[in-house]
Short mmCIF file of C-alpha atoms and ligand atoms in Angstrom, two decimals:
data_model
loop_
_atom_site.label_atom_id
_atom_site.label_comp_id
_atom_site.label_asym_id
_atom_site.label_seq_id
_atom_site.Cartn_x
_atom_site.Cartn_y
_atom_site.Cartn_z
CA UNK L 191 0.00 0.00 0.00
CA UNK L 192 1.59 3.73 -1.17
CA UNK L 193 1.51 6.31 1.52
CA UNK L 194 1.34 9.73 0.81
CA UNK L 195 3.93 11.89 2.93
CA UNK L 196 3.35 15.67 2.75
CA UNK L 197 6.55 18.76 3.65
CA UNK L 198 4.34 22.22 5.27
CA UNK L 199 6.97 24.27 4.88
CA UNK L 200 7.47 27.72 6.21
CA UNK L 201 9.71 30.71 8.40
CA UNK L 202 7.32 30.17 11.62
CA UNK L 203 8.34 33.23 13.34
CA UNK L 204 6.75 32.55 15.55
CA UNK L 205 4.19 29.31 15.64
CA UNK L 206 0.49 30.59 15.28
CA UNK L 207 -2.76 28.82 15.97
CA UNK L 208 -3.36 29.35 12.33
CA UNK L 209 -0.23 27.26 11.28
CA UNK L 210 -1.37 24.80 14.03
CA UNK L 211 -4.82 24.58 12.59
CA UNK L 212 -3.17 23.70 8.88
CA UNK L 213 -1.29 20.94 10.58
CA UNK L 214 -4.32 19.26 12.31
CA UNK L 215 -5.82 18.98 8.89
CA UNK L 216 -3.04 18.10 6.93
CA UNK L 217 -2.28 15.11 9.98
CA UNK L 218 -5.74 14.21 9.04
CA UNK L 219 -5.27 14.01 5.19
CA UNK L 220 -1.25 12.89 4.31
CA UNK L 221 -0.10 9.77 6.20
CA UNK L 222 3.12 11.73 7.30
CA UNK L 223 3.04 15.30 7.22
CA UNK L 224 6.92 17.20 8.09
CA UNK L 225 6.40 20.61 9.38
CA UNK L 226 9.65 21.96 8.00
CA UNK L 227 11.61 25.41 9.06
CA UNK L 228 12.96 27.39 6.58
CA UNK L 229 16.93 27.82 7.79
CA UNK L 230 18.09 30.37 5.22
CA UNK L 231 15.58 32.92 5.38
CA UNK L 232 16.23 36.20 4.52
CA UNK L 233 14.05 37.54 6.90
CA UNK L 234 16.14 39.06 10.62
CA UNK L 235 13.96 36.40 12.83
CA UNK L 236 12.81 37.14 16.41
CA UNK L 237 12.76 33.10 17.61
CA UNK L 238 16.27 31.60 16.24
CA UNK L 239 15.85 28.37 14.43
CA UNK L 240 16.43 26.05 17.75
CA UNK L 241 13.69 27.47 19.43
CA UNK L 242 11.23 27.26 16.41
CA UNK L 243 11.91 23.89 16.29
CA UNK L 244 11.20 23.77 20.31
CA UNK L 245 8.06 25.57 19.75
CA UNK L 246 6.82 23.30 17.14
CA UNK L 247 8.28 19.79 18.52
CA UNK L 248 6.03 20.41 21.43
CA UNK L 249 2.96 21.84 19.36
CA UNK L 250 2.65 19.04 17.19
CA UNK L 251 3.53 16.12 20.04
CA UNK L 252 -0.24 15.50 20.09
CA UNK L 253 -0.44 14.29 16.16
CA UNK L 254 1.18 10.74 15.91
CA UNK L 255 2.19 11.32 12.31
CA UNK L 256 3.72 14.82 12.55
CA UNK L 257 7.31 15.79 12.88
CA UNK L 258 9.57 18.71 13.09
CA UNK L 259 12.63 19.71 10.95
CA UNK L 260 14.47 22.58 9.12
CA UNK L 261 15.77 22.93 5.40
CA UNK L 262 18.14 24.61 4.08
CA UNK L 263 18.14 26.16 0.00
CA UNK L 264 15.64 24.73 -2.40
CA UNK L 265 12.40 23.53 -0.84
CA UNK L 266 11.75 21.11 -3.40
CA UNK L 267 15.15 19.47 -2.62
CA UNK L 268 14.19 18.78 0.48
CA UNK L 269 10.97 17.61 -0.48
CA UNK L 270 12.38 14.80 -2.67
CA UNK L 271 15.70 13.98 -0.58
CA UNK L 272 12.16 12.99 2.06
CA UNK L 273 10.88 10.99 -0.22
CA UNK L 274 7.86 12.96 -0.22
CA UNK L 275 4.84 13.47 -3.00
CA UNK L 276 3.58 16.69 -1.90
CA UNK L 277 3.92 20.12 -0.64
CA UNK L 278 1.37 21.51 2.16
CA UNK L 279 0.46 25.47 2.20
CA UNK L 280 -2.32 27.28 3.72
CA UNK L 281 -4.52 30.31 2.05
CA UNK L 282 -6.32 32.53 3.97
CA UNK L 283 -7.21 35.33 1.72
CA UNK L 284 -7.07 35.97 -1.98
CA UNK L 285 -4.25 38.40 -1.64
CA UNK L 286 -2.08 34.81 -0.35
CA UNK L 287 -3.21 33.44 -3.66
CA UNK L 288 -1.03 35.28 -5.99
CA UNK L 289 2.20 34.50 -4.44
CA UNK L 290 1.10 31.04 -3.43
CA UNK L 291 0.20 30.38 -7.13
CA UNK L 292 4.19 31.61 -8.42
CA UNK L 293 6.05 29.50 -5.57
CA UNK L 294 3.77 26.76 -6.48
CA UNK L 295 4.25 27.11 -10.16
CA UNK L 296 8.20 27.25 -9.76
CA UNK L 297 8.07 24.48 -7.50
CA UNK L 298 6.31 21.86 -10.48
CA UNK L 299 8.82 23.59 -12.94
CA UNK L 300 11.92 22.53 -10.23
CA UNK L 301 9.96 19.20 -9.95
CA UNK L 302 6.98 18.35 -11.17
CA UNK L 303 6.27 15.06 -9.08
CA UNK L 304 5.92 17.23 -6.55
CA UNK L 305 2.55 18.53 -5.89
CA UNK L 306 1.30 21.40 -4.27
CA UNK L 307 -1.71 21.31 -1.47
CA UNK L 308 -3.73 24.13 -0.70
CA UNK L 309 -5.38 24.14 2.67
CA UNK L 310 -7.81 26.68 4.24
CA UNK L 311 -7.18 27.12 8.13
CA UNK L 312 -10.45 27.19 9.98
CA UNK L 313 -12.00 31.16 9.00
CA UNK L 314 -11.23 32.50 12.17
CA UNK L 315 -7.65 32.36 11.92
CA UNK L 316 -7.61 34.45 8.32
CA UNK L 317 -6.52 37.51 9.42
CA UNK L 318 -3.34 35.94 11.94
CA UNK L 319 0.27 35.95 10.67
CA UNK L 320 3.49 35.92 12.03
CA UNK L 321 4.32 39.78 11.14
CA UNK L 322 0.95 40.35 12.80
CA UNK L 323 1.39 38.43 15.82
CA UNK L 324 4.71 39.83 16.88
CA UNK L 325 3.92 43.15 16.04
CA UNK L 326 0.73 43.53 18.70
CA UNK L 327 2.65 41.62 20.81
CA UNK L 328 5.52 44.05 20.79
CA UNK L 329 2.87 47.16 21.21
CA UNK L 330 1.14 45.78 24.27
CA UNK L 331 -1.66 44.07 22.55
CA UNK L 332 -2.96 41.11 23.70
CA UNK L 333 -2.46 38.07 21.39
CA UNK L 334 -4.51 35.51 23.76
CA UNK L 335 -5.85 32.66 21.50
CA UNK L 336 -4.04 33.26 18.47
CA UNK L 337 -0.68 31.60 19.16
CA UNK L 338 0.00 28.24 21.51
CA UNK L 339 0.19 29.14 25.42
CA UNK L 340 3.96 27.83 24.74
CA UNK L 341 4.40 30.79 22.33
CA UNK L 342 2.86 33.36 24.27
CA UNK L 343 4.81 32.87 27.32
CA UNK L 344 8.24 32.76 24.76
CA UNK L 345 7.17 36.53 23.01
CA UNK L 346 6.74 37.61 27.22
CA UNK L 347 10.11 36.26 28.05
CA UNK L 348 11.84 38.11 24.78
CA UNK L 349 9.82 41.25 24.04
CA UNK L 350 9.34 43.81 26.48
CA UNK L 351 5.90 45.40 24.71
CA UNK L 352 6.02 48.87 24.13
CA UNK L 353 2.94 50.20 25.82
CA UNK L 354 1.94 53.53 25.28
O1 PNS H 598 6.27 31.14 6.11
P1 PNS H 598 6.69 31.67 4.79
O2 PNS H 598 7.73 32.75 4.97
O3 PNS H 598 5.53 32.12 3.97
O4 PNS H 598 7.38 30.46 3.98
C1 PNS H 598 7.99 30.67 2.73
C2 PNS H 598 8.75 29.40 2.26
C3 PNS H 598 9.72 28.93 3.32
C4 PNS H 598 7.77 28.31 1.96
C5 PNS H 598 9.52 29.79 0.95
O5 PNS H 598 10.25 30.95 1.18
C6 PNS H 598 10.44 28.69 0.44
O6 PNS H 598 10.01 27.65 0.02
N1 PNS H 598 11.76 28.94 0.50
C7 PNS H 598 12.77 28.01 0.07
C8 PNS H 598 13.52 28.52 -1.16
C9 PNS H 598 12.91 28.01 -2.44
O7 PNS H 598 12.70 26.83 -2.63
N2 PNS H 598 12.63 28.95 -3.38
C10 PNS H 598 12.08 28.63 -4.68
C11 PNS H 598 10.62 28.22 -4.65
S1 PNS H 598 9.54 29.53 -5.00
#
C-alpha cells in the first residue's frame, strides 16, 4: 500500500494557531506530514531556528504522524531527498493566492512530481500571521488565542511590549 507523505513548509516566526490549525488537517489528510523550518531565510527572525523547532516539537507532540525539521536552499530538494509526493500550504485570503500560485508554479517547474496542497485554516484564523502576531505583541496588545500558550509565554520572556 503507497503512503502519501506531505513537507508544510514555512519561516514560523513565531508558531500561530493558524499554522497549528493547517497541521491538524493536513495530519488528518497525508499519512506523514513534516512541518519543516525554513533555515536560510532572509528575513532578521525574532525566535532563532532552535527554538522554532522547540516551539513546534512540542505543538505538534499531540499528532502521531507529525514531525519537526528545518531545510536549508531549495524547498523542493528537500521535499524529494524525504521521499515525499507533496507540498502543504495554507490560504487565507485571496491576496495569499497570488504568491502562493508563483512559488507553487516554480516548484512543479523545479519538480513536477511534486505537488502542491492548498489548505484553508479554519475562518477564524484568516486575518493571523506571524508579522501580525509579533507586532501587537511588541505594542502591548494582547495576542490571547491566536498563538500556543507555549508561544505566548516565549514573546513575554523576549519582548518587552512597548505600551503607550
Ligand atoms: O512562512 P513563509 O515565509 O511564507 O514560507 C515561505 C517558504 C519557506 C515556503 C519559501 O520561502 C520557500 O520555500 N523557500 C525556500 C527557497 C525556495 O525553494 N525557493 C524557490 C521556490 S519559489
Amino acid at each position: 500500500m503507497s503512503t502519501v507523505k506531505a513537507i508544510y513548509p514555512g519561516s514560523f516566526d513565531p508558531l500561530t494557531n493558524g499554522h497549528l490549525d493547517l497541521i491538524a488537517r493536513g495530519a488528518k489528510i497525508f499519512d506523514h506530514l513534516v512541518v519543516a523550518i525554513l533555515k536560510n531565510s532572509e528575513k532578521s527572525p525574532l525566535f532563532s531556528v532552535s527554538e522554532r523547532v522547540e516551539m513546534l516539537t512540542e505543538a505538534v507532540q499531540p499528532f502521531g504522524n507529525v514531525s519537526v525539521a528545518t531545510f536549508n536552499g531549495l524547498l523542493v530538494e528537500f521535499v524529494l531527498e524525504q521521499r515525499a509526493q507533496a507540498i502543504l500550504r495554507g490560504v487565507r485570503a485571496i491576496s495569499d493566492y497570488e504568491f502562493e500560485l508563483q512559488m507553487a508554479l516554480m516548484n512543479r517547474r523545479l519538480a513536477p512530481e511534486v505537488e502542491t496542497v492548498f489548505l484553508m485554516a479554519d475562518e477564524k484564523y484568516s486575518y493571523v500571521s506571524s508579522r501580525l502576531i509579533k507586532n501587537v505583541f511588541e505594542l502591548g496588545g494582547s495576542v490571547e488565542g491566536l498563538v500556543p500558550e507555549t508561544v505566548i509565554s516565549r514573546l513575554q520572556a523576549r519582548v518587552v511590549p512597548n505600551r503607550r
